[in-house]
Coordinates of C-alpha atoms in Angstrom, one line a residue:
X1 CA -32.7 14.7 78.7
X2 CA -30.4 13.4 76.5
X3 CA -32.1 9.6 75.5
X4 CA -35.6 8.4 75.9
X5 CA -36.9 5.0 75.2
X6 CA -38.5 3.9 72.4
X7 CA -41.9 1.5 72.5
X8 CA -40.0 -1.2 70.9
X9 CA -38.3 -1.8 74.1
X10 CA -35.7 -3.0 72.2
X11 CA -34.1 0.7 71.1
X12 CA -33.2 4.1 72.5
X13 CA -33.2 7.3 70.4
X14 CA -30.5 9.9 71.0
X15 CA -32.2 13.3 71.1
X16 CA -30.0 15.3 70.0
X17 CA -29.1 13.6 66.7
X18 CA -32.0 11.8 66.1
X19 CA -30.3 8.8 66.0
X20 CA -31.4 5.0 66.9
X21 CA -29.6 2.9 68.8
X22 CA -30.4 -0.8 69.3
X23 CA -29.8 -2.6 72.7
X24 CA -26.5 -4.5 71.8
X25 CA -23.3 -4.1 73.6
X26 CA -21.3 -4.9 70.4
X27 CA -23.0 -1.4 69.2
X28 CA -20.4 1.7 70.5
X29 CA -23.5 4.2 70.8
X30 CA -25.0 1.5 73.3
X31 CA -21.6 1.3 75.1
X32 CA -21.4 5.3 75.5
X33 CA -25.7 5.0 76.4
X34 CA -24.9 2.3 79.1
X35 CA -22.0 4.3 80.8
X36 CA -24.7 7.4 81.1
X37 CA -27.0 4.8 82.5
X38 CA -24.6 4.1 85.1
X39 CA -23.4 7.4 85.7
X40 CA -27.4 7.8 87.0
X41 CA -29.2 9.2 84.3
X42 CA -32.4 8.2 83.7
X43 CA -33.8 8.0 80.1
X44 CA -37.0 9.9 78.8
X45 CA -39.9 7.2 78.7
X46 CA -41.1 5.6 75.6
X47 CA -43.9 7.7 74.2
X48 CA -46.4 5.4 73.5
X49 CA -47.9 5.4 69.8
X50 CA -51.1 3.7 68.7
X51 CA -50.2 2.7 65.1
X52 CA -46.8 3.2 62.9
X53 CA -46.2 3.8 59.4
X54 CA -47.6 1.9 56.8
X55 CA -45.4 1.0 53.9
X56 CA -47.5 -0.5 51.0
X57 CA -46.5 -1.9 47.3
X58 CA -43.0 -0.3 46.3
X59 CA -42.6 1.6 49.7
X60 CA -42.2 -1.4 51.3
X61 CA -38.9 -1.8 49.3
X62 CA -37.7 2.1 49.3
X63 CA -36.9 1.2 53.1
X64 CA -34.1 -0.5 51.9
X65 CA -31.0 0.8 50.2
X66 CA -30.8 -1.6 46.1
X67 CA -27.5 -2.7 47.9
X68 CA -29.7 -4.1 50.8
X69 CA -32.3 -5.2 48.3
X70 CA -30.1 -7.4 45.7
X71 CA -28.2 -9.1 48.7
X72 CA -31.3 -10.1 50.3
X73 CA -33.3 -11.0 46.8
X74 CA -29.7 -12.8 46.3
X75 CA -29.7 -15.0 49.3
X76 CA -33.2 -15.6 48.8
X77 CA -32.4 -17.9 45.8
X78 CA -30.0 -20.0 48.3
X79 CA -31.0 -19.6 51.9
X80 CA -34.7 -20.9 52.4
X81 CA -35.0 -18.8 56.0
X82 CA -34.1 -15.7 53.7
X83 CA -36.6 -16.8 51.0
X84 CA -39.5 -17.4 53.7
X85 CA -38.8 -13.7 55.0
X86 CA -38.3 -12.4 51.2
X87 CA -41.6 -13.9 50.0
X88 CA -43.5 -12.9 53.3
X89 CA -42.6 -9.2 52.8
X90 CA -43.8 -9.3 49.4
X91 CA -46.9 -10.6 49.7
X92 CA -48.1 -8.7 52.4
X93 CA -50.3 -6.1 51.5
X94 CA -48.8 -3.4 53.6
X95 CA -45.9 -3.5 56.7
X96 CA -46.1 -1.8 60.1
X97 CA -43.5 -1.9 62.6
X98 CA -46.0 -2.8 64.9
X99 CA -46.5 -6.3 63.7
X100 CA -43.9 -8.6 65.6
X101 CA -42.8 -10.6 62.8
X102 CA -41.8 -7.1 61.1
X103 CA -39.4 -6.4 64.4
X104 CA -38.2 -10.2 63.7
X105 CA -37.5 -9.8 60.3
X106 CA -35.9 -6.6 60.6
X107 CA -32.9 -8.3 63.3
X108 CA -32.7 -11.6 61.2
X109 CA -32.0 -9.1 58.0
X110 CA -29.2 -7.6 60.1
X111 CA -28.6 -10.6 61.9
X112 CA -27.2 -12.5 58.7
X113 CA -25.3 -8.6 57.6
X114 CA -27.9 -7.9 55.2
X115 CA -28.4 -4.4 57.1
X116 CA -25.5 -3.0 59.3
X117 CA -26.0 -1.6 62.6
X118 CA -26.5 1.6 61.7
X119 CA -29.2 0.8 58.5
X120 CA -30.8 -1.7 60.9
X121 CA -31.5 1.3 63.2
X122 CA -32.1 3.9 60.2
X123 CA -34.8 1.4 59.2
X124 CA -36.6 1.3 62.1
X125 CA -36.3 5.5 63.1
X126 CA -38.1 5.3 60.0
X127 CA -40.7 2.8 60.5
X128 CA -41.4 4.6 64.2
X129 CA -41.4 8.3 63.4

């Protein structure tokens, strides 16, 4: 098999590469995923996983490139939805991909072009391996 479904339900991971893809149709590696979809494939199913990764203190940050960091620790000083996800993350003691406010943050961040595409799906192979 060439894809299989991820438990977010919201991603599929190329097997051969490795790679994540999101479910957006703006996204080319979705495009090419869709057309095998129609071409009557049928992806491998999501595996399902009882916990994630935890990132705690500083790890929490490492996920993210200093680019990514400084624009989002930037906008946080002028956009209060960025400052309410900003100040969220660094409280928390630890973050999982398996808490739902994670997932959200994770598609406002590349939602506003804090996190391209491809970093948006980095991010989370990395949070779900």
């Amino acid at each position: 098999m060439t894809y299989q479904l991820l438990p977010t339900g919201k991603h599929v991971k190329h097997l051969p590469t490795g790679d994540v893809i999101p479910f957006d149709d703006e996204n080319k590696d979705y495009v090419i995923y869709s057309e095998w979809l129609s071409a009557g494939n049928i992806p491998k199913p999501a595996e399902a996983k009882e916990t994630y990764n935890r990132y705690t203190g500083r790890g929490k940050f490492d996920l993210f490139t200093p680019e990514e960091q400084r624009a989002i620790a930037g906008a946080a000083m002028t956009d209060v939805d960025v400052k309410l996800f900003y100040d969220r993350f660094t409280i928390a003691d630890y973050i999982t991909y398996d808490d739902p406010e994670m997932v959200l943050g994770l598609e406002f961040m590349a939602q506003r072009g804090f996190l391209t595409p491809e970093r948006h799906a980095a991010v989370i192979a990395e949070m779900t391996r």
